[in-house]
Amino acid sequence: MVEARAWQIVLERIEQDLLSGALQPGDHLPGERALAADLGVGRSSVREALRVLEVLGLIRTASGSGPRSGAIIVALPGGGMSALMRLQVAAQGFSVDDIVQTRLILETETVSRLAGNPDNRALTVPRTLLSAMDSANLTPEEFLTLDAQFHLSLTEALGNHVLTATMAGLRSSIEAYVQSGLPGLASWPATANRLRHEHRELTDAITAGNVELARTVIHDHITDYYVETGLAERSGESVPAPAR
């Protein structure tokens, strides 16, 4: 393979490690120099591969030095069918309130169907992401990136490809608004602990087949953060009551 396509070597190696479980959400990739030396490619090829992975939503990169710099895994491979929708959502610049309202509609229905069908209650990927969010070394931004992927993984567990593409298309907007709310929080550690608890309460309700509890937890989980950060007050919109 010529150097012009060497970036594909990097992509294939990282994808293999993700699929085999050698890399998990929350893990950091080796640095550019280490990857280039290990795979026998140029650093420019490594950078190109990382750009592709970031566009696909598999990694999040941060510049600088130290343990929190570099590339962190935020998702498992799932295809690029939602790429055009992500671009459309970004171009439209939808309001935060519209995004929240859409989340409530889609995610309430998603968890209802997951809880209501025993065949859809295998939540291996969501629980893997919950374990990744337990790490004490995550920045708030890294935690919330994994959080957004957790919510997407619930939709993926349902197996509806159109719904998955819709949620994946909204993911960047969801991640952007939840991170923009960070300055409005009184205590990030307290909020992070609450979010962890709600995530586990939600997955437990789904596993137990408790549809009503799953619907209530996901509604309160989404709206409480929206209110707690002050984003709801800034939008001037009221938060709807849970659908029953």
PDB file of C-alpha atoms in Angstrom:
ATOM      1  CA  MET A   1       0.000   0.000   0.000  1.00  0.00           C
ATOM      2  CA  VAL A   2       1.387   3.370  -1.000  1.00  0.00           C
ATOM      3  CA  GLU A   3       1.835   6.211   1.478  1.00  0.00           C
ATOM      4  CA  ALA A   4      -1.113   8.128   0.009  1.00  0.00           C
ATOM      5  CA  ARG A   5      -3.420   5.435   1.463  1.00  0.00           C
ATOM      6  CA  ALA A   6      -1.423   4.726   4.596  1.00  0.00           C
ATOM      7  CA  TRP A   7      -4.084   6.447   6.725  1.00  0.00           C
ATOM      8  CA  GLN A   8      -6.348   3.496   5.946  1.00  0.00           C
ATOM      9  CA  ILE A   9      -3.919   1.240   7.818  1.00  0.00           C
ATOM     10  CA  VAL A  10      -4.429   3.382  10.897  1.00  0.00           C
ATOM     11  CA  LEU A  11      -8.216   3.320  10.533  1.00  0.00           C
ATOM     12  CA  GLU A  12      -8.317  -0.442  10.087  1.00  0.00           C
ATOM     13  CA  ARG A  13      -6.066  -1.065  13.089  1.00  0.00           C
ATOM     14  CA  ILE A  14      -8.099   1.177  15.393  1.00  0.00           C
ATOM     15  CA  GLU A  15     -11.369  -0.288  14.163  1.00  0.00           C
ATOM     16  CA  GLN A  16     -10.058  -3.827  14.800  1.00  0.00           C
ATOM     17  CA  ASP A  17      -9.026  -2.853  18.330  1.00  0.00           C
ATOM     18  CA  LEU A  18     -12.470  -1.351  18.973  1.00  0.00           C
ATOM     19  CA  LEU A  19     -14.342  -4.361  17.667  1.00  0.00           C
ATOM     20  CA  SER A  20     -12.115  -6.822  19.553  1.00  0.00           C
ATOM     21  CA  GLY A  21     -12.512  -4.934  22.806  1.00  0.00           C
ATOM     22  CA  ALA A  22      -8.832  -3.983  23.052  1.00  0.00           C
ATOM     23  CA  LEU A  23     -10.047  -0.366  23.002  1.00  0.00           C
ATOM     24  CA  GLN A  24     -13.168   0.773  24.837  1.00  0.00           C
ATOM     25  CA  PRO A  25     -15.056   4.069  25.186  1.00  0.00           C
ATOM     26  CA  GLY A  26     -13.129   6.254  27.596  1.00  0.00           C
ATOM     27  CA  ASP A  27      -9.707   4.928  26.506  1.00  0.00           C
ATOM     28  CA  HIS A  28      -7.091   7.258  25.048  1.00  0.00           C
ATOM     29  CA  LEU A  29      -5.377   6.352  21.792  1.00  0.00           C
ATOM     30  CA  PRO A  30      -1.583   6.271  21.683  1.00  0.00           C
ATOM     31  CA  GLY A  31       0.032   9.498  20.515  1.00  0.00           C
ATOM     32  CA  GLU A  32       0.644  10.266  16.855  1.00  0.00           C
ATOM     33  CA  ARG A  33       4.337   9.387  17.079  1.00  0.00           C
ATOM     34  CA  ALA A  34       3.668   6.034  18.770  1.00  0.00           C
ATOM     35  CA  LEU A  35       0.938   5.081  16.292  1.00  0.00           C
ATOM     36  CA  ALA A  36       3.098   6.057  13.331  1.00  0.00           C
ATOM     37  CA  ALA A  37       6.048   4.003  14.593  1.00  0.00           C
ATOM     38  CA  ASP A  38       3.903   0.998  15.506  1.00  0.00           C
ATOM     39  CA  LEU A  39       2.127   0.871  12.141  1.00  0.00           C
ATOM     40  CA  GLY A  40       5.013   1.985   9.953  1.00  0.00           C
ATOM     41  CA  VAL A  41       3.258   5.015   8.489  1.00  0.00           C
ATOM     42  CA  GLY A  42       3.902   8.743   8.490  1.00  0.00           C
ATOM     43  CA  ARG A  43       2.508  11.039  11.178  1.00  0.00           C
ATOM     44  CA  SER A  44       0.541  12.909   8.504  1.00  0.00           C
ATOM     45  CA  SER A  45      -1.295   9.639   7.766  1.00  0.00           C
ATOM     46  CA  VAL A  46      -2.074   9.214  11.455  1.00  0.00           C
ATOM     47  CA  ARG A  47      -3.472  12.753  11.635  1.00  0.00           C
ATOM     48  CA  GLU A  48      -5.650  12.128   8.568  1.00  0.00           C
ATOM     49  CA  ALA A  49      -7.031   8.923  10.073  1.00  0.00           C
ATOM     50  CA  LEU A  50      -7.822  10.676  13.345  1.00  0.00           C
ATOM     51  CA  ARG A  51      -9.686  13.408  11.472  1.00  0.00           C
ATOM     52  CA  VAL A  52     -11.835  10.765   9.780  1.00  0.00           C
ATOM     53  CA  LEU A  53     -12.547   9.041  13.104  1.00  0.00           C
ATOM     54  CA  GLU A  54     -13.528  12.360  14.683  1.00  0.00           C
ATOM     55  CA  VAL A  55     -15.916  13.193  11.828  1.00  0.00           C
ATOM     56  CA  LEU A  56     -17.523   9.763  12.265  1.00  0.00           C
ATOM     57  CA  GLY A  57     -17.974  10.482  15.960  1.00  0.00           C
ATOM     58  CA  LEU A  58     -15.720   7.662  17.187  1.00  0.00           C
ATOM     59  CA  ILE A  59     -13.137   9.850  18.916  1.00  0.00           C
ATOM     60  CA  ARG A  60     -12.809  13.316  20.437  1.00  0.00           C
ATOM     61  CA  THR A  61      -9.438  15.067  20.214  1.00  0.00           C
ATOM     62  CA  ALA A  62      -7.974  17.693  22.523  1.00  0.00           C
ATOM     63  CA  SER A  63      -4.775  19.661  21.929  1.00  0.00           C
ATOM     64  CA  GLY A  64      -2.086  20.381  24.488  1.00  0.00           C
ATOM     65  CA  SER A  65      -0.051  18.122  26.744  1.00  0.00           C
ATOM     66  CA  GLY A  66      -0.751  15.968  29.746  1.00  0.00           C
ATOM     67  CA  PRO A  67      -2.995  12.978  30.458  1.00  0.00           C
ATOM     68  CA  ARG A  68      -6.142  14.643  29.087  1.00  0.00           C
ATOM     69  CA  SER A  69      -4.709  15.620  25.713  1.00  0.00           C
ATOM     70  CA  GLY A  70      -4.822  13.548  22.540  1.00  0.00           C
ATOM     71  CA  ALA A  71      -7.677  11.370  21.281  1.00  0.00           C
ATOM     72  CA  ILE A  72     -10.273   9.689  23.499  1.00  0.00           C
ATOM     73  CA  ILE A  73     -12.618   6.941  22.317  1.00  0.00           C
ATOM     74  CA  VAL A  74     -16.239   8.068  22.672  1.00  0.00           C
ATOM     75  CA  ALA A  75     -18.064   5.479  20.540  1.00  0.00           C
ATOM     76  CA  LEU A  76     -17.872   2.083  18.926  1.00  0.00           C
ATOM     77  CA  PRO A  77     -17.998   1.702  15.108  1.00  0.00           C
ATOM     78  CA  GLY A  78     -21.516   2.041  13.788  1.00  0.00           C
ATOM     79  CA  GLY A  79     -21.224   3.328  10.233  1.00  0.00           C
ATOM     80  CA  GLY A  80     -21.525   6.806   8.757  1.00  0.00           C
ATOM     81  CA  MET A  81     -25.151   6.820   7.612  1.00  0.00           C
ATOM     82  CA  SER A  82     -25.975   9.860   9.768  1.00  0.00           C
ATOM     83  CA  ALA A  83     -23.124  12.082   8.550  1.00  0.00           C
ATOM     84  CA  LEU A  84     -25.287  14.085   6.145  1.00  0.00           C
ATOM     85  CA  MET A  85     -27.945  14.592   8.787  1.00  0.00           C
ATOM     86  CA  ARG A  86     -25.342  15.877  11.255  1.00  0.00           C
ATOM     87  CA  LEU A  87     -24.280  18.432   8.658  1.00  0.00           C
ATOM     88  CA  GLN A  88     -27.904  19.464   8.060  1.00  0.00           C
ATOM     89  CA  VAL A  89     -28.565  19.906  11.782  1.00  0.00           C
ATOM     90  CA  ALA A  90     -25.380  21.932  12.170  1.00  0.00           C
ATOM     91  CA  ALA A  91     -26.233  24.134   9.190  1.00  0.00           C
ATOM     92  CA  GLN A  92     -29.761  24.866  10.453  1.00  0.00           C
ATOM     93  CA  GLY A  93     -28.639  25.902  13.928  1.00  0.00           C
ATOM     94  CA  PHE A  94     -31.744  24.583  15.686  1.00  0.00           C
ATOM     95  CA  SER A  95     -32.623  26.084  19.069  1.00  0.00           C
ATOM     96  CA  VAL A  96     -31.723  24.264  22.270  1.00  0.00           C
ATOM     97  CA  ASP A  97     -35.396  24.048  23.181  1.00  0.00           C
ATOM     98  CA  ASP A  98     -36.186  22.327  19.871  1.00  0.00           C
ATOM     99  CA  ILE A  99     -33.372  19.844  20.466  1.00  0.00           C
ATOM    100  CA  VAL A 100     -34.570  19.115  24.019  1.00  0.00           C
ATOM    101  CA  GLN A 101     -38.185  18.682  22.899  1.00  0.00           C
ATOM    102  CA  THR A 102     -37.081  16.298  20.145  1.00  0.00           C
ATOM    103  CA  ARG A 103     -34.968  14.315  22.598  1.00  0.00           C
ATOM    104  CA  LEU A 104     -37.958  13.920  24.915  1.00  0.00           C
ATOM    105  CA  ILE A 105     -40.117  12.557  22.091  1.00  0.00           C
ATOM    106  CA  LEU A 106     -37.503  10.183  20.662  1.00  0.00           C
ATOM    107  CA  GLU A 107     -35.847   8.966  23.839  1.00  0.00           C
ATOM    108  CA  THR A 108     -39.069   8.425  25.797  1.00  0.00           C
ATOM    109  CA  GLU A 109     -40.347   6.222  23.001  1.00  0.00           C
ATOM    110  CA  THR A 110     -36.984   4.455  22.733  1.00  0.00           C
ATOM    111  CA  VAL A 111     -36.770   3.452  26.393  1.00  0.00           C
ATOM    112  CA  SER A 112     -40.468   2.480  26.396  1.00  0.00           C
ATOM    113  CA  ARG A 113     -39.899   0.049  23.559  1.00  0.00           C
ATOM    114  CA  LEU A 114     -36.680  -1.288  25.056  1.00  0.00           C
ATOM    115  CA  ALA A 115     -38.355  -1.946  28.405  1.00  0.00           C
ATOM    116  CA  GLY A 116     -41.442  -3.409  26.757  1.00  0.00           C
ATOM    117  CA  ASN A 117     -39.626  -6.020  24.675  1.00  0.00           C
ATOM    118  CA  PRO A 118     -37.401  -8.627  26.378  1.00  0.00           C
ATOM    119  CA  ASP A 119     -35.548  -9.196  23.078  1.00  0.00           C
ATOM    120  CA  ASN A 120     -34.269  -5.590  23.155  1.00  0.00           C
ATOM    121  CA  ARG A 121     -32.990  -5.519  26.728  1.00  0.00           C
ATOM    122  CA  ALA A 122     -29.384  -6.536  26.019  1.00  0.00           C
ATOM    123  CA  LEU A 123     -27.601  -3.317  27.006  1.00  0.00           C
ATOM    124  CA  THR A 124     -23.956  -4.365  26.714  1.00  0.00           C
ATOM    125  CA  VAL A 125     -22.762  -1.206  24.965  1.00  0.00           C
ATOM    126  CA  PRO A 126     -24.702   1.232  27.186  1.00  0.00           C
ATOM    127  CA  ARG A 127     -23.340  -0.468  30.307  1.00  0.00           C
ATOM    128  CA  THR A 128     -19.802  -0.345  28.884  1.00  0.00           C
ATOM    129  CA  LEU A 129     -20.217   3.411  28.467  1.00  0.00           C
ATOM    130  CA  LEU A 130     -21.514   3.723  32.030  1.00  0.00           C
ATOM    131  CA  SER A 131     -18.361   1.998  33.262  1.00  0.00           C
ATOM    132  CA  ALA A 132     -16.256   4.414  31.225  1.00  0.00           C
ATOM    133  CA  MET A 133     -18.078   7.343  32.853  1.00  0.00           C
ATOM    134  CA  ASP A 134     -17.105   6.048  36.293  1.00  0.00           C
ATOM    135  CA  SER A 135     -13.485   7.035  35.657  1.00  0.00           C
ATOM    136  CA  ALA A 136     -12.276   9.754  38.014  1.00  0.00           C
ATOM    137  CA  ASN A 137      -9.837  11.045  35.364  1.00  0.00           C
ATOM    138  CA  LEU A 138     -12.473  12.317  32.942  1.00  0.00           C
ATOM    139  CA  THR A 139     -12.925  16.030  32.401  1.00  0.00           C
ATOM    140  CA  PRO A 140     -16.542  17.277  32.448  1.00  0.00           C
ATOM    141  CA  GLU A 141     -16.351  17.627  28.662  1.00  0.00           C
ATOM    142  CA  GLU A 142     -15.154  14.029  28.235  1.00  0.00           C
ATOM    143  CA  PHE A 143     -17.849  12.779  30.610  1.00  0.00           C
ATOM    144  CA  LEU A 144     -20.583  14.581  28.682  1.00  0.00           C
ATOM    145  CA  THR A 145     -19.253  13.297  25.364  1.00  0.00           C
ATOM    146  CA  LEU A 146     -19.577   9.747  26.686  1.00  0.00           C
ATOM    147  CA  ASP A 147     -22.987  10.681  28.084  1.00  0.00           C
ATOM    148  CA  ALA A 148     -24.200  11.701  24.620  1.00  0.00           C
ATOM    149  CA  GLN A 149     -22.908   8.411  23.213  1.00  0.00           C
ATOM    150  CA  PHE A 150     -24.701   6.500  25.981  1.00  0.00           C
ATOM    151  CA  HIS A 151     -28.023   7.990  24.921  1.00  0.00           C
ATOM    152  CA  LEU A 152     -27.299   7.166  21.275  1.00  0.00           C
ATOM    153  CA  SER A 153     -26.368   3.592  22.226  1.00  0.00           C
ATOM    154  CA  LEU A 154     -29.828   3.067  23.734  1.00  0.00           C
ATOM    155  CA  THR A 155     -31.356   3.933  20.371  1.00  0.00           C
ATOM    156  CA  GLU A 156     -28.904   1.603  18.637  1.00  0.00           C
ATOM    157  CA  ALA A 157     -29.974  -1.192  21.005  1.00  0.00           C
ATOM    158  CA  LEU A 158     -33.534  -0.795  19.752  1.00  0.00           C
ATOM    159  CA  GLY A 159     -32.387  -1.703  16.241  1.00  0.00           C
ATOM    160  CA  ASN A 160     -34.406   0.929  14.346  1.00  0.00           C
ATOM    161  CA  HIS A 161     -31.944   2.299  11.790  1.00  0.00           C
ATOM    162  CA  VAL A 162     -33.972   5.389  10.909  1.00  0.00           C
ATOM    163  CA  LEU A 163     -34.355   6.321  14.578  1.00  0.00           C
ATOM    164  CA  THR A 164     -30.662   5.656  15.158  1.00  0.00           C
ATOM    165  CA  ALA A 165     -29.681   7.881  12.223  1.00  0.00           C
ATOM    166  CA  THR A 166     -31.941  10.637  13.560  1.00  0.00           C
ATOM    167  CA  MET A 167     -30.435  10.485  17.051  1.00  0.00           C
ATOM    168  CA  ALA A 168     -26.910  10.279  15.621  1.00  0.00           C
ATOM    169  CA  GLY A 169     -27.631  13.341  13.523  1.00  0.00           C
ATOM    170  CA  LEU A 170     -28.681  15.215  16.644  1.00  0.00           C
ATOM    171  CA  ARG A 171     -25.734  14.024  18.718  1.00  0.00           C
ATOM    172  CA  SER A 172     -23.408  16.950  18.001  1.00  0.00           C
ATOM    173  CA  SER A 173     -26.145  19.438  18.874  1.00  0.00           C
ATOM    174  CA  ILE A 174     -27.006  17.535  22.059  1.00  0.00           C
ATOM    175  CA  GLU A 175     -23.363  17.395  23.084  1.00  0.00           C
ATOM    176  CA  ALA A 176     -22.923  21.103  22.337  1.00  0.00           C
ATOM    177  CA  TYR A 177     -25.836  22.274  24.477  1.00  0.00           C
ATOM    178  CA  VAL A 178     -25.090  20.016  27.462  1.00  0.00           C
ATOM    179  CA  GLN A 179     -21.494  21.253  27.487  1.00  0.00           C
ATOM    180  CA  SER A 180     -22.579  24.874  27.097  1.00  0.00           C
ATOM    181  CA  GLY A 181     -24.540  24.452  30.328  1.00  0.00           C
ATOM    182  CA  LEU A 182     -21.468  23.545  32.412  1.00  0.00           C
ATOM    183  CA  PRO A 183     -20.832  27.116  33.683  1.00  0.00           C
ATOM    184  CA  GLY A 184     -24.360  27.233  35.101  1.00  0.00           C
ATOM    185  CA  LEU A 185     -23.867  24.243  37.406  1.00  0.00           C
ATOM    186  CA  ALA A 186     -23.365  24.848  41.111  1.00  0.00           C
ATOM    187  CA  SER A 187     -21.242  21.696  41.503  1.00  0.00           C
ATOM    188  CA  TRP A 188     -20.020  19.513  38.632  1.00  0.00           C
ATOM    189  CA  PRO A 189     -19.111  16.549  40.935  1.00  0.00           C
ATOM    190  CA  ALA A 190     -22.633  16.568  42.397  1.00  0.00           C
ATOM    191  CA  THR A 191     -24.214  16.745  38.960  1.00  0.00           C
ATOM    192  CA  ALA A 192     -21.960  13.987  37.606  1.00  0.00           C
ATOM    193  CA  ASN A 193     -22.923  11.703  40.495  1.00  0.00           C
ATOM    194  CA  ARG A 194     -26.602  12.399  39.879  1.00  0.00           C
ATOM    195  CA  LEU A 195     -26.254  11.678  36.166  1.00  0.00           C
ATOM    196  CA  ARG A 196     -24.455   8.394  36.903  1.00  0.00           C
ATOM    197  CA  HIS A 197     -27.233   7.358  39.292  1.00  0.00           C
ATOM    198  CA  GLU A 198     -29.955   8.232  36.774  1.00  0.00           C
ATOM    199  CA  HIS A 199     -28.184   6.345  33.982  1.00  0.00           C
ATOM    200  CA  ARG A 200     -28.055   3.188  36.088  1.00  0.00           C
ATOM    201  CA  GLU A 201     -31.637   3.635  37.290  1.00  0.00           C
ATOM    202  CA  LEU A 202     -32.680   3.884  33.651  1.00  0.00           C
ATOM    203  CA  THR A 203     -30.799   0.783  32.484  1.00  0.00           C
ATOM    204  CA  ASP A 204     -32.090  -1.168  35.490  1.00  0.00           C
ATOM    205  CA  ALA A 205     -35.683  -0.118  34.700  1.00  0.00           C
ATOM    206  CA  ILE A 206     -35.260  -1.245  31.088  1.00  0.00           C
ATOM    207  CA  THR A 207     -33.747  -4.559  32.134  1.00  0.00           C
ATOM    208  CA  ALA A 208     -36.602  -5.120  34.605  1.00  0.00           C
ATOM    209  CA  GLY A 209     -39.201  -4.321  31.923  1.00  0.00           C
ATOM    210  CA  ASN A 210     -40.583  -1.372  33.895  1.00  0.00           C
ATOM    211  CA  VAL A 211     -41.903   0.826  31.086  1.00  0.00           C
ATOM    212  CA  GLU A 212     -43.428   3.577  33.229  1.00  0.00           C
ATOM    213  CA  LEU A 213     -40.319   3.979  35.380  1.00  0.00           C
ATOM    214  CA  ALA A 214     -38.063   4.061  32.297  1.00  0.00           C
ATOM    215  CA  ARG A 215     -40.229   6.805  30.748  1.00  0.00           C
ATOM    216  CA  THR A 216     -40.218   8.871  33.934  1.00  0.00           C
ATOM    217  CA  VAL A 217     -36.475   8.524  34.509  1.00  0.00           C
ATOM    218  CA  ILE A 218     -35.500   9.530  30.968  1.00  0.00           C
ATOM    219  CA  HIS A 219     -37.867  12.537  31.019  1.00  0.00           C
ATOM    220  CA  ASP A 220     -36.576  13.806  34.357  1.00  0.00           C
ATOM    221  CA  HIS A 221     -32.979  13.037  33.398  1.00  0.00           C
ATOM    222  CA  ILE A 222     -33.171  15.236  30.292  1.00  0.00           C
ATOM    223  CA  THR A 223     -35.276  18.058  31.716  1.00  0.00           C
ATOM    224  CA  ASP A 224     -33.555  18.322  35.123  1.00  0.00           C
ATOM    225  CA  TYR A 225     -30.196  19.016  33.489  1.00  0.00           C
ATOM    226  CA  TYR A 226     -31.837  21.521  31.136  1.00  0.00           C
ATOM    227  CA  VAL A 227     -33.281  23.385  34.120  1.00  0.00           C
ATOM    228  CA  GLU A 228     -30.274  22.948  36.452  1.00  0.00           C
ATOM    229  CA  THR A 229     -27.870  24.562  33.995  1.00  0.00           C
ATOM    230  CA  GLY A 230     -30.105  27.589  33.494  1.00  0.00           C
ATOM    231  CA  LEU A 231     -30.564  26.791  29.794  1.00  0.00           C
ATOM    232  CA  ALA A 232     -34.343  26.464  30.170  1.00  0.00           C
ATOM    233  CA  GLU A 233     -34.594  29.859  31.868  1.00  0.00           C
ATOM    234  CA  ARG A 234     -32.542  31.473  29.123  1.00  0.00           C
ATOM    235  CA  SER A 235     -34.766  29.975  26.434  1.00  0.00           C
ATOM    236  CA  GLY A 236     -37.940  31.189  28.125  1.00  0.00           C
ATOM    237  CA  GLU A 237     -39.646  27.864  27.372  1.00  0.00           C
ATOM    238  CA  SER A 238     -41.532  25.680  29.860  1.00  0.00           C
ATOM    239  CA  VAL A 239     -40.580  22.040  30.398  1.00  0.00           C
ATOM    240  CA  PRO A 240     -43.392  19.589  29.604  1.00  0.00           C
ATOM    241  CA  ALA A 241     -44.703  17.096  32.126  1.00  0.00           C
ATOM    242  CA  PRO A 242     -43.813  13.422  31.588  1.00  0.00           C
ATOM    243  CA  ALA A 243     -45.868  11.611  28.982  1.00  0.00           C
ATOM    244  CA  ARG A 244     -47.926   8.837  30.589  1.00  0.00           C
TER     245      ARG A 244
END
